Coordinates of C-alpha atoms and ligand atoms in Angstrom, one line a residue:
M1 CA 3.0 6.0 -4.4
C2 CA 5.5 8.7 -5.3
G3 CA 4.4 11.9 -7.0
I4 CA 5.1 13.0 -10.6
V5 CA 4.7 16.5 -12.1
G6 CA 5.6 17.6 -15.6
Y7 CA 5.1 20.8 -17.7
I8 CA 5.5 21.7 -21.3
G9 CA 4.3 25.1 -22.7
K10 CA 5.4 28.7 -22.7
K11 CA 5.5 29.4 -19.0
E12 CA 8.5 29.0 -16.7
A13 CA 8.5 25.4 -15.8
L14 CA 10.3 25.6 -12.4
P15 CA 7.7 27.3 -10.3
I16 CA 5.0 25.0 -11.7
L17 CA 7.1 21.9 -10.9
L18 CA 7.9 23.1 -7.4
G19 CA 4.3 24.1 -6.6
G20 CA 3.2 20.7 -8.0
L21 CA 5.6 18.8 -5.8
R22 CA 4.3 20.6 -2.7
D23 CA 0.8 19.6 -3.7
L24 CA 1.9 16.0 -4.1
E25 CA 4.0 15.8 -0.9
Y26 CA 1.2 13.9 0.9
R27 CA 2.0 10.9 -1.4
G28 CA 5.6 10.6 -0.4
Y29 CA 8.1 12.9 1.0
D30 CA 11.5 11.3 1.5
S31 CA 13.2 13.1 -1.3
A32 CA 12.4 15.3 -4.3
G33 CA 14.0 16.4 -7.6
I34 CA 13.4 18.5 -10.7
A35 CA 14.9 18.6 -14.2
V36 CA 14.4 21.6 -16.5
L37 CA 15.6 22.1 -20.0
D38 CA 17.4 25.4 -19.9
D39 CA 19.0 26.7 -23.1
G40 CA 19.6 23.3 -24.6
K41 CA 20.9 21.6 -21.5
I42 CA 19.0 19.8 -18.8
K43 CA 19.6 21.1 -15.2
R44 CA 18.8 18.6 -12.6
I45 CA 18.6 19.2 -8.8
R46 CA 17.7 16.6 -6.2
E47 CA 17.6 16.6 -2.4
I48 CA 16.5 14.3 0.3
G49 CA 13.7 15.3 2.7
K50 CA 10.8 17.6 2.1
V51 CA 10.3 19.8 -1.0
D52 CA 11.4 22.8 1.1
F53 CA 14.9 21.3 1.3
L54 CA 15.0 21.0 -2.5
V55 CA 13.9 24.6 -2.8
K56 CA 16.7 25.6 -0.4
K57 CA 19.2 23.7 -2.5
I58 CA 18.1 25.4 -5.7
G59 CA 18.5 28.7 -3.8
Q60 CA 19.5 31.5 -6.0
Q61 CA 20.4 29.4 -9.1
V62 CA 18.7 30.6 -12.2
I63 CA 16.9 27.8 -14.0
K64 CA 14.9 29.0 -16.9
G65 CA 13.0 26.8 -19.3
N66 CA 9.5 25.8 -20.4
L67 CA 9.9 22.1 -20.2
G68 CA 10.5 20.0 -17.1
I69 CA 9.7 17.0 -15.0
A70 CA 9.8 16.5 -11.2
H71 CA 9.2 13.9 -8.6
T72 CA 8.6 13.4 -4.9
R73 CA 9.7 10.0 -3.7
W74 CA 8.4 7.4 -1.4
A75 CA 11.3 4.9 -1.5
T76 CA 10.7 1.4 -2.7
H77 CA 14.0 0.2 -4.1
G78 CA 17.1 1.6 -2.4
G79 CA 17.4 3.9 0.6
V80 CA 16.7 7.6 1.0
T81 CA 19.7 9.2 -0.7
V82 CA 20.2 11.9 -3.4
P83 CA 21.5 9.4 -6.0
N84 CA 18.3 7.3 -5.5
A85 CA 16.0 10.4 -5.9
H86 CA 14.4 11.1 -9.3
P87 CA 14.7 12.3 -12.0
H88 CA 17.1 9.5 -13.2
T89 CA 19.2 10.0 -16.1
A90 CA 20.9 8.3 -19.1
G91 CA 23.1 9.4 -22.0
E92 CA 25.3 11.8 -20.0
G93 CA 22.4 13.9 -18.8
K94 CA 20.5 14.1 -22.1
L95 CA 17.6 11.9 -21.1
M96 CA 15.7 12.3 -17.8
L97 CA 13.0 10.1 -16.4
V98 CA 10.6 10.1 -13.4
H99 CA 8.9 6.9 -12.5
N100 CA 6.2 5.6 -10.1
G101 CA 5.7 1.9 -9.7
I102 CA 7.9 -1.1 -9.5
I103 CA 10.0 -2.7 -12.2
E104 CA 10.1 -6.4 -11.3
N105 CA 12.7 -7.6 -13.7
Y106 CA 15.1 -4.7 -13.3
R107 CA 17.9 -7.0 -12.1
E108 CA 17.7 -9.0 -15.4
L109 CA 17.4 -5.8 -17.5
K110 CA 20.4 -4.3 -15.6
K111 CA 22.7 -7.2 -16.8
E112 CA 21.7 -6.6 -20.4
L113 CA 22.4 -2.8 -20.5
K114 CA 25.4 -1.5 -22.4
D115 CA 25.8 1.5 -20.1
Q116 CA 26.8 0.0 -16.8
N117 CA 27.4 3.3 -15.0
F118 CA 24.7 3.3 -12.4
E119 CA 24.5 6.1 -9.8
S120 CA 21.5 4.7 -7.9
E121 CA 20.2 1.4 -6.5
T122 CA 16.8 2.0 -8.1
D123 CA 14.8 0.1 -10.6
S124 CA 13.8 3.4 -12.2
E125 CA 17.3 4.2 -13.3
I126 CA 17.4 0.9 -15.3
L127 CA 14.3 2.1 -17.1
A128 CA 16.0 5.4 -18.0
K129 CA 19.1 3.6 -19.3
L130 CA 17.0 1.1 -21.3
I131 CA 15.0 3.9 -23.0
Y132 CA 18.2 5.6 -23.9
Q133 CA 19.7 2.4 -25.3
N134 CA 16.7 2.1 -27.5
Y135 CA 17.0 5.7 -28.6
D136 CA 18.3 6.6 -32.1
A137 CA 19.7 10.1 -32.3
K138 CA 19.2 10.2 -36.1
D139 CA 15.5 9.7 -35.9
K140 CA 13.5 12.8 -34.9
D141 CA 10.6 10.6 -33.6
S142 CA 12.9 8.5 -31.6
L143 CA 12.0 9.6 -28.1
L144 CA 8.4 8.2 -28.5
K145 CA 9.7 5.2 -30.4
A146 CA 12.3 4.4 -27.7
V147 CA 9.7 4.5 -25.0
K148 CA 7.4 2.3 -27.0
K149 CA 10.2 -0.2 -27.7
T150 CA 11.2 -0.3 -24.0
L151 CA 7.8 -0.9 -22.4
P152 CA 7.3 -4.5 -23.6
Q153 CA 10.7 -5.4 -22.2
V154 CA 9.6 -4.4 -18.8
R155 CA 7.6 -6.4 -16.2
G156 CA 5.9 -4.5 -13.4
T157 CA 4.1 -1.2 -13.1
Y158 CA 4.8 2.3 -14.2
G159 CA 3.6 5.8 -14.5
L160 CA 6.5 7.5 -16.2
L161 CA 7.5 10.7 -17.8
V162 CA 10.6 11.2 -20.0
M163 CA 12.3 14.2 -21.5
H164 CA 15.3 14.6 -23.7
A165 CA 17.6 17.6 -24.2
D166 CA 17.3 17.3 -28.0
H167 CA 13.5 17.3 -27.9
P168 CA 12.6 20.7 -26.5
D169 CA 8.9 20.5 -27.6
E170 CA 8.2 17.0 -26.3
L171 CA 7.5 14.9 -23.3
V172 CA 6.6 11.2 -23.4
A173 CA 4.4 9.6 -20.8
A174 CA 3.2 6.0 -20.2
R175 CA 1.1 4.3 -17.7
L176 CA 0.6 0.7 -16.5
G177 CA -0.8 0.3 -13.0
S178 CA 0.3 3.7 -11.8
P179 CA -1.8 6.7 -12.6
L180 CA -1.0 9.7 -14.8
V181 CA -3.2 12.6 -15.8
I182 CA -2.6 15.2 -18.5
G183 CA -4.1 18.6 -18.0
I184 CA -4.8 20.6 -21.1
G185 CA -3.8 24.2 -20.7
N186 CA -6.5 26.8 -21.0
D187 CA -5.1 28.8 -23.9
E188 CA -5.6 26.9 -27.2
N189 CA -3.2 29.2 -29.1
K190 CA -0.4 28.7 -26.7
R191 CA -0.5 25.0 -26.4
E192 CA 0.6 23.8 -22.9
Y193 CA 0.2 20.6 -20.9
Y194 CA 0.5 19.8 -17.2
I195 CA 1.2 16.2 -16.3
A196 CA 0.9 14.7 -12.9
S197 CA 0.3 11.4 -11.0
D198 CA -3.0 12.9 -9.8
V199 CA -5.0 16.0 -10.5
T200 CA -4.0 18.0 -7.5
P201 CA -1.0 19.9 -9.0
I202 CA -3.0 20.5 -12.2
L203 CA -6.1 22.1 -10.7
P204 CA -4.6 25.6 -10.2
F205 CA -4.0 25.8 -14.0
T206 CA -6.8 23.9 -15.7
K207 CA -9.8 21.8 -14.9
Q208 CA -9.7 20.0 -18.3
V209 CA -7.8 16.7 -18.0
T210 CA -7.3 13.4 -19.8
F211 CA -6.7 10.3 -17.7
L212 CA -4.3 7.9 -19.2
D213 CA -5.4 4.2 -19.0
D214 CA -3.3 1.2 -18.5
G215 CA -1.1 0.4 -21.5
E216 CA -1.4 3.9 -23.0
V217 CA 1.5 6.0 -24.2
A218 CA 1.2 9.7 -24.7
D219 CA 3.3 11.9 -26.9
I220 CA 2.9 15.3 -25.4
D221 CA 4.2 17.5 -28.1
L222 CA 3.6 21.3 -28.5
A223 CA 2.4 20.4 -32.0
G224 CA -0.4 18.4 -30.4
L225 CA -1.1 15.6 -28.0
K226 CA -1.2 12.1 -29.3
I227 CA -2.3 9.1 -27.2
F228 CA -1.7 5.5 -28.3
N229 CA -3.4 2.4 -26.8
I230 CA -1.8 -0.9 -25.9
K231 CA -2.1 -2.1 -29.5
D232 CA -0.2 1.1 -30.6
E233 CA -3.2 2.6 -32.3
L234 CA -3.7 6.3 -32.2
I235 CA -6.8 7.0 -30.1
A236 CA -9.1 9.9 -29.4
K237 CA -9.5 10.3 -25.7
G238 CA -12.2 12.2 -24.0
I239 CA -11.6 15.2 -21.8
T240 CA -12.9 15.2 -18.2
K241 CA -13.8 18.4 -16.4
I242 CA -12.7 18.2 -12.7
E243 CA -14.9 19.8 -10.2
W244 CA -12.9 18.9 -7.1
D245 CA -11.0 21.3 -5.0
K246 CA -7.4 20.6 -4.1
E247 CA -8.1 18.9 -0.8
K248 CA -10.6 16.6 -2.2
A249 CA -8.3 15.7 -5.1
Q250 CA -5.6 14.6 -2.6
K251 CA -8.1 12.3 -1.2
N252 CA -8.9 11.1 -4.7
G253 CA -12.4 12.4 -4.2
Y254 CA -13.1 10.6 -0.9
E255 CA -14.3 12.5 2.1
N256 CA -11.2 11.7 4.1
F257 CA -8.0 9.7 4.0
M258 CA -9.3 6.8 6.0
L259 CA -12.0 6.1 3.4
K260 CA -9.6 6.5 0.6
E261 CA -7.1 4.1 2.2
I262 CA -9.9 1.5 2.8
F263 CA -10.7 1.8 -0.9
D264 CA -7.0 1.7 -1.9
Q265 CA -6.7 -1.8 -0.6
P266 CA -7.3 -3.9 -3.7
A267 CA -4.6 -1.9 -5.6
V268 CA -2.0 -1.8 -2.9
F269 CA -2.5 -5.4 -2.0
E270 CA -1.3 -6.2 -5.5
D271 CA 1.8 -4.2 -4.7
A272 CA 2.4 -6.3 -1.6
I273 CA 2.5 -9.6 -3.6
R274 CA 3.8 -8.4 -6.9
G275 CA 7.0 -10.1 -7.9
R276 CA 6.9 -12.2 -4.7
I277 CA 5.0 -15.2 -6.1
N278 CA 6.6 -18.3 -7.8
M279 CA 3.6 -20.2 -9.1
K280 CA 5.7 -22.8 -10.7
E281 CA 7.2 -23.9 -7.4
G282 CA 4.1 -23.0 -5.4
T283 CA 6.0 -20.8 -3.1
A284 CA 6.9 -17.2 -2.3
V285 CA 10.1 -15.3 -3.0
L286 CA 10.9 -12.7 -0.4
G287 CA 14.4 -11.5 -1.1
G288 CA 14.4 -9.5 2.2
L289 CA 14.5 -12.6 4.3
A290 CA 18.1 -13.0 3.3
M291 CA 18.4 -16.6 4.7
T292 CA 19.5 -19.7 3.0
P293 CA 17.1 -22.7 2.9
E294 CA 19.4 -24.4 5.4
E295 CA 19.2 -21.4 7.8
M296 CA 15.4 -21.3 7.3
R297 CA 15.2 -25.0 8.3
N298 CA 17.2 -24.4 11.4
I299 CA 14.6 -21.9 12.8
K300 CA 12.8 -23.6 15.6
R301 CA 10.7 -20.7 16.9
I302 CA 9.2 -17.5 15.6
V303 CA 8.4 -14.5 17.7
I304 CA 6.5 -11.6 16.3
V305 CA 6.7 -8.2 18.0
A306 CA 4.3 -5.4 17.2
C307 CA 1.8 -3.0 18.6
G308 CA -1.9 -2.4 18.0
T309 CA -3.2 -3.2 14.6
A310 CA 0.2 -4.5 13.6
S311 CA 0.0 -7.0 16.5
Y312 CA -3.3 -8.4 15.2
A313 CA -1.7 -8.9 11.8
G314 CA 1.0 -10.7 13.7
M315 CA -1.6 -13.0 15.3
I316 CA -2.8 -14.0 11.8
G317 CA 0.9 -14.6 11.0
K318 CA 1.0 -17.0 14.0
Y319 CA -1.8 -19.1 12.6
A320 CA -0.1 -19.2 9.2
F321 CA 3.4 -20.1 10.5
E322 CA 2.0 -22.8 12.8
R323 CA -0.3 -24.3 10.1
L324 CA 1.9 -24.1 7.1
A325 CA 5.4 -24.3 8.5
D326 CA 4.9 -26.2 11.8
I327 CA 7.0 -23.6 13.6
P328 CA 5.8 -22.6 17.1
T329 CA 5.1 -18.9 16.9
E330 CA 4.4 -16.4 19.5
V331 CA 3.1 -12.8 19.2
D332 CA 4.4 -10.3 21.7
I333 CA 3.1 -6.9 22.3
S334 CA 6.3 -4.9 21.8
S335 CA 5.9 -2.8 25.0
E336 CA 5.8 -6.0 27.1
F337 CA 8.5 -8.0 25.3
R338 CA 11.6 -6.4 26.7
Y339 CA 10.2 -6.3 30.3
R340 CA 9.9 -10.0 30.7
D341 CA 12.4 -12.7 29.9
P342 CA 11.6 -13.9 26.4
V343 CA 13.1 -17.2 25.5
I344 CA 15.2 -16.3 22.5
N345 CA 18.3 -17.7 21.0
E346 CA 20.0 -18.1 17.7
K347 CA 17.3 -20.5 16.5
T348 CA 14.7 -17.9 17.0
L349 CA 13.5 -15.7 14.2
V350 CA 11.9 -12.4 15.3
F351 CA 9.7 -10.5 12.9
A352 CA 9.1 -6.8 13.9
L353 CA 5.9 -5.5 12.3
S354 CA 5.4 -1.8 12.0
Q355 CA 3.6 0.4 9.5
S356 CA 5.6 3.5 10.4
G357 CA 8.8 1.7 11.2
E358 CA 9.3 4.2 14.0
T359 CA 7.2 2.8 16.9
L360 CA 9.5 3.1 19.8
D361 CA 8.2 0.0 21.7
T362 CA 8.8 -2.1 18.6
L363 CA 12.2 -0.6 18.0
M364 CA 13.2 -1.4 21.6
A365 CA 12.0 -5.0 21.1
V366 CA 14.1 -5.2 18.0
R367 CA 17.2 -4.1 19.9
E368 CA 16.4 -6.6 22.7
A369 CA 16.0 -9.5 20.3
K370 CA 19.3 -8.7 18.6
R371 CA 21.1 -8.5 21.9
K372 CA 19.8 -12.0 22.7
G373 CA 21.1 -13.4 19.5
A374 CA 17.9 -13.8 17.5
T375 CA 17.7 -13.3 13.7
V376 CA 15.6 -10.2 13.3
R377 CA 13.6 -9.2 10.2
S378 CA 11.3 -6.3 9.8
I379 CA 8.0 -6.1 8.0
V380 CA 7.5 -2.4 7.5
N381 CA 5.8 0.1 5.3
V382 CA 8.0 3.2 5.5
V383 CA 11.2 2.6 3.6
G384 CA 14.4 3.6 5.3
S385 CA 12.6 4.0 8.7
T386 CA 14.5 3.2 11.9
I387 CA 13.1 -0.3 12.4
A388 CA 13.8 -1.2 8.8
R389 CA 17.4 0.0 9.2
E390 CA 18.1 -1.4 12.6
A391 CA 16.6 -4.9 11.7
G392 CA 19.2 -4.9 8.9
A393 CA 17.0 -7.0 6.6
G394 CA 13.3 -7.4 6.0
T395 CA 10.4 -6.8 3.6
Y396 CA 8.5 -3.7 2.8
I397 CA 4.8 -4.1 2.5
H398 CA 4.3 -1.4 -0.2
A399 CA 1.1 0.0 1.1
G400 CA 2.1 3.5 0.1
P401 CA 1.7 6.4 2.6
E402 CA -0.9 5.8 5.2
I403 CA -2.2 9.1 6.4
A404 CA -5.3 8.4 8.5
V405 CA -4.3 7.6 12.0
A406 CA -6.4 4.4 12.0
S407 CA -4.4 1.8 10.1
T408 CA -6.2 0.0 7.3
K409 CA -4.3 -0.8 4.2
A410 CA -1.1 -1.4 6.1
F411 CA -2.9 -4.2 8.0
T412 CA -3.9 -6.1 4.9
N413 CA -0.5 -5.7 3.3
T414 CA 1.3 -6.9 6.5
V415 CA -0.9 -9.9 6.6
A416 CA -0.2 -10.6 2.9
V417 CA 3.6 -10.5 3.5
L418 CA 3.3 -12.8 6.6
L419 CA 1.3 -15.3 4.6
L420 CA 3.9 -15.3 1.9
Y421 CA 6.7 -15.8 4.5
A422 CA 4.7 -18.7 6.1
L423 CA 4.3 -20.3 2.7
E424 CA 8.0 -19.9 1.9
F425 CA 8.9 -21.6 5.2
G426 CA 6.1 -24.2 4.7
R427 CA 7.4 -25.2 1.3
L428 CA 10.7 -26.1 2.9
R429 CA 8.9 -28.3 5.3
H430 CA 5.7 -30.3 4.6
V431 CA 3.5 -28.0 2.4
T432 CA 2.9 -29.6 -1.0
L433 CA 3.2 -27.9 -4.3
A434 CA -0.6 -28.2 -4.8
T435 CA -1.3 -26.5 -1.4
G436 CA 1.2 -23.8 -2.3
E437 CA -0.4 -23.2 -5.7
R438 CA -3.9 -23.1 -4.1
L439 CA -2.8 -20.5 -1.6
L440 CA -1.2 -18.4 -4.2
S441 CA -4.2 -18.6 -6.5
G442 CA -6.3 -17.6 -3.6
L443 CA -4.1 -14.6 -3.0
L444 CA -4.3 -13.5 -6.6
E445 CA -8.2 -13.5 -6.3
I446 CA -8.2 -11.3 -3.2
P447 CA -8.2 -7.9 -4.9
G448 CA -11.3 -8.8 -7.0
K449 CA -13.1 -10.1 -3.9
M450 CA -12.1 -7.0 -1.9
N451 CA -13.7 -4.9 -4.7
R452 CA -16.9 -6.9 -4.4
I453 CA -17.1 -6.0 -0.6
L454 CA -16.3 -2.4 -1.2
A455 CA -19.0 -2.2 -3.8
E456 CA -21.5 -2.9 -1.0
A457 CA -20.2 -0.2 1.3
S458 CA -23.5 1.7 1.3
K459 CA -25.2 -1.3 2.9
I460 CA -22.6 -1.3 5.7
K461 CA -23.3 2.5 6.1
I462 CA -27.0 1.8 6.7
I463 CA -26.1 -0.8 9.4
A464 CA -23.6 1.5 11.1
E465 CA -26.3 4.3 11.2
K466 CA -28.6 1.9 13.0
Y467 CA -26.1 1.0 15.7
K468 CA -24.1 4.2 16.1
N469 CA -25.8 5.2 19.4
Y470 CA -25.1 2.1 21.4
P471 CA -22.5 2.8 24.1
N472 CA -20.9 -0.7 24.1
F473 CA -20.1 -3.4 21.6
F474 CA -18.7 -6.9 21.6
F475 CA -16.7 -8.3 18.7
L476 CA -16.6 -12.1 18.5
G477 CA -14.6 -14.5 16.4
R478 CA -12.9 -17.9 16.6
G479 CA -9.7 -19.2 15.3
I480 CA -8.2 -16.9 12.7
N481 CA -11.1 -14.6 13.1
Y482 CA -10.4 -13.9 16.8
P483 CA -7.6 -11.5 15.9
M484 CA -10.0 -10.0 13.4
A485 CA -12.5 -9.4 16.2
M486 CA -9.7 -7.6 18.1
E487 CA -8.9 -5.5 15.1
G488 CA -12.6 -4.7 14.4
S489 CA -13.0 -3.7 18.1
L490 CA -9.9 -1.5 18.0
K491 CA -11.0 0.2 14.8
L492 CA -14.4 1.0 16.4
K493 CA -12.9 2.3 19.7
E494 CA -10.3 4.5 18.1
T495 CA -12.5 6.1 15.4
S496 CA -15.9 6.4 17.2
Y497 CA -14.8 6.4 20.9
I498 CA -17.4 3.7 21.6
H499 CA -16.4 1.2 24.2
S500 CA -15.9 -2.2 22.7
E501 CA -14.4 -5.6 23.6
A502 CA -13.2 -8.5 21.5
Y503 CA -13.6 -12.1 22.7
P504 CA -13.0 -15.5 21.3
A505 CA -16.6 -16.6 21.1
G506 CA -16.0 -19.8 23.1
E507 CA -14.7 -17.7 26.1
M508 CA -17.8 -15.6 26.6
K509 CA -19.5 -18.1 28.8
H510 CA -16.6 -17.9 31.3
G511 CA -17.6 -14.5 32.5
A512 CA -18.1 -11.8 29.9
I513 CA -21.5 -13.1 28.8
A514 CA -22.9 -11.5 32.0
L515 CA -22.6 -8.1 30.3
L516 CA -25.0 -9.0 27.5
S517 CA -28.4 -7.4 27.3
P518 CA -30.6 -5.9 24.6
D519 CA -28.5 -2.7 24.9
F520 CA -25.2 -4.5 24.2
P521 CA -24.9 -5.4 20.5
V522 CA -22.5 -8.0 19.2
L523 CA -20.7 -8.2 15.9
A524 CA -19.9 -11.8 15.1
I525 CA -17.5 -12.9 12.4
M526 CA -19.0 -16.2 11.3
T527 CA -17.5 -17.0 7.9
K528 CA -17.6 -20.7 6.7
N529 CA -14.4 -22.3 8.0
Q530 CA -13.6 -25.2 10.2
L531 CA -14.9 -23.4 13.3
Y532 CA -18.2 -22.3 11.7
E533 CA -20.4 -24.7 13.7
K534 CA -18.7 -23.6 17.0
M535 CA -19.1 -20.0 16.1
K536 CA -22.8 -20.6 15.4
S537 CA -23.3 -21.9 18.9
G538 CA -21.6 -18.8 20.2
V539 CA -24.0 -16.6 18.3
Q540 CA -27.0 -18.6 19.6
E541 CA -25.8 -18.0 23.2
V542 CA -25.7 -14.3 22.4
R543 CA -29.2 -14.3 20.9
A544 CA -30.6 -16.1 23.9
R545 CA -29.5 -12.9 25.9
K546 CA -31.5 -10.8 23.5
S547 CA -28.5 -8.9 22.2
K548 CA -28.7 -7.6 18.7
V549 CA -26.3 -9.4 16.4
I550 CA -24.6 -8.2 13.2
V551 CA -23.1 -11.2 11.4
I552 CA -20.3 -11.2 8.9
A553 CA -20.9 -14.4 6.9
T554 CA -19.9 -16.1 3.7
E555 CA -21.9 -15.3 0.6
G556 CA -24.9 -17.6 0.2
D557 CA -25.1 -18.6 3.9
E558 CA -28.9 -18.4 4.5
E559 CA -28.6 -19.9 8.0
A560 CA -26.5 -17.0 9.1
K561 CA -29.1 -14.6 7.8
E562 CA -31.8 -16.2 9.9
M563 CA -29.6 -15.8 13.0
A564 CA -28.7 -12.2 12.4
D565 CA -30.4 -8.9 13.0
D566 CA -28.2 -7.6 10.3
I567 CA -25.9 -9.4 7.9
I568 CA -22.8 -8.5 5.9
Y569 CA -21.7 -11.0 3.3
V570 CA -18.1 -11.5 2.1
P571 CA -16.9 -13.8 -0.7
K572 CA -15.7 -17.3 0.0
T573 CA -11.9 -17.8 0.3
M574 CA -9.5 -20.2 2.0
E575 CA -9.6 -20.0 5.7
L576 CA -6.0 -18.5 6.0
L577 CA -7.0 -15.7 3.6
E578 CA -10.2 -14.8 5.3
P579 CA -8.7 -11.9 7.4
L580 CA -7.8 -10.2 4.1
L581 CA -11.5 -9.9 3.3
N582 CA -13.1 -9.8 6.7
T583 CA -11.2 -6.7 7.7
I584 CA -12.9 -4.6 5.1
P585 CA -16.5 -4.7 6.6
L586 CA -15.0 -4.2 10.0
Q587 CA -13.1 -1.1 8.8
L588 CA -16.2 0.3 7.0
F589 CA -18.4 -0.4 10.0
A590 CA -16.1 1.5 12.3
Y591 CA -15.7 4.3 9.7
Y592 CA -19.4 4.8 9.2
V593 CA -20.3 4.7 12.9
A594 CA -17.6 7.4 13.5
V595 CA -18.9 9.5 10.5
G596 CA -22.4 9.1 12.0
L597 CA -21.2 10.4 15.3
G598 CA -19.3 13.3 13.7
R599 CA -15.9 12.2 14.8
D600 CA -12.6 13.5 13.5
I601 CA -12.0 10.6 11.1
D602 CA -8.4 11.0 10.1
R603 CA -7.2 12.4 13.4
P604 CA -9.0 10.8 16.3
R605 CA -8.5 12.3 19.7
N606 CA -5.5 11.4 21.8
L607 CA -3.8 9.5 19.1
A608 CA -0.8 10.0 16.8
K609 CA 0.1 8.3 13.6
S610 CA 3.6 7.4 14.7
V611 CA 4.1 6.6 18.4
T612 CA 7.7 7.4 19.1
V613 CA 7.5 7.5 22.9
E614 CA 7.4 4.7 25.3
Ligands
F6R1 C1 -4.6 1.3 14.9 C2 -3.2 1.8 14.7 C3 -2.2 1.5 15.8 C4 -0.9 1.1 15.1 C5 0.2 0.9 16.2 C6 1.5 0.4 15.6 O1 -5.4 1.6 13.8 O2 -2.9 2.4 13.8 O3 -2.7 0.5 16.7 O4 -1.1 -0.1 14.5 O5 0.4 2.1 16.9 O6 2.0 1.3 14.7 P1 3.1 0.9 13.6 O7 2.5 -0.2 12.8 O8 3.4 2.1 12.9 O9 4.2 0.3 14.5

């Protein structure tokens, strides 16, 4: 989720790189760096914090040159420090590299490197060193060859850009799973290229771009641009004319960040599980847990602390830990946790869930749990955030920057990590290899199934349009879909300002059903799981009160269609994985209702993205 910029041409590279970094800051902003080839030598400057801090550090230094690369970082491996900032280097400053993505096998590669002088804790530095190791100074085509030789050795994802002090007319770019775009400069006689991780920094200079596809390597040479496909064949790529303005480009063409982030989910979900699956053993591998199997077996209770959407992810974690690992699990709203007397001791494992990693209530809960002797682990999105640091160990969910106030992709990725943890604990207890394999295969199918739901977004928009003027809503679910009802209800409240309540369907008859009337619609999550029949009875009770019912059902469920005023289908998956899919129509429904009502989608009233007050 970091940002890459590169330039090669006749203009001064530095202002282009710095301007580009500013345009990309929305993607990640914990540190930034530039490298420019100035009179045969590469000058590199890096700084933590915003791009402005980098500009300040550069100060009055004269850096002249027409070739350069730059990066703004959203940390994944290693904390927020200058040595961890890009560009990374090899060959005593001769080679510089910027990289987005995750190199899964970097630890193995690191052992094999001849040059063992590492300045950072990052996977990206290993990539730089490996390319340099494969470089042959005697061969003038070697920069391209070295990159091509390195990529098959690497497992993971990358969008990368490499420069070399002895190659003043050349940049090499490659992409696998992490986007890169090449802008073709306007003046054909003065060849020039702008490279970036999205089109935003390129737009002020040119609208003509070529998008690299996965597996492609580009030799961006002043003598001409050459692109090779995964089979190393030279290919002719089309040029696309970009009509977006800068703001639209940052949102990848979507109307706002919330919609972009909803549609980001299939891709970032893959980042949450990448490198964390051991199919052979039917288990998960989450290094951040930092516990021996013996210590894991000694855990007798799990407590999850979180707020808002993160707490609903936590409730799904509770179902997973209890079902797969037989460990009694409680979910505590962080703001309540430290004001009661939670039963916690050294056999309790506390998970603190937080997208921002800065939520004060959750931070206080972390401190309280540590004081009482619990083992605390964080599950957080923002690397190096306070909760991640204070918990001491934990796992990042790799959702990338979440900018819309309403949390969407962080929810799915938190659930993904919790499921992996539950499986890892479960495999040390009674979960069989076959069950583990089934769960993991199910997880691997989730992105494809998410895409199928997203492809039907326009249908959900029509439904939202029909219901947007009702002042009240009920969200109903049972079992694992009860937290989903709460999450759906919260999404609707916060984005559209419509009053809504979530109930476990079986509880309605104990009071709340009195509210039902034709003016009080109900959204029922009724996917085919072990509580399907029970959920059906709940929906019948609602229909008997003449409320309108929107049903989220499993594809092919004709009965559900007959019971519903409106139906939204989702693909079948294992019950424990249902929330990963069911959340998408709930997010889209809330989103389109809010759009229909003309709400401020990314910044709903009275809310803040990071709640650092009690
Ligand atoms: C809802 C939402 C909030 C957050 C909550 C916790 O869409 O975004 O409910 O989930 O404020 O925030 P984090 O996860 O940053 O601790």
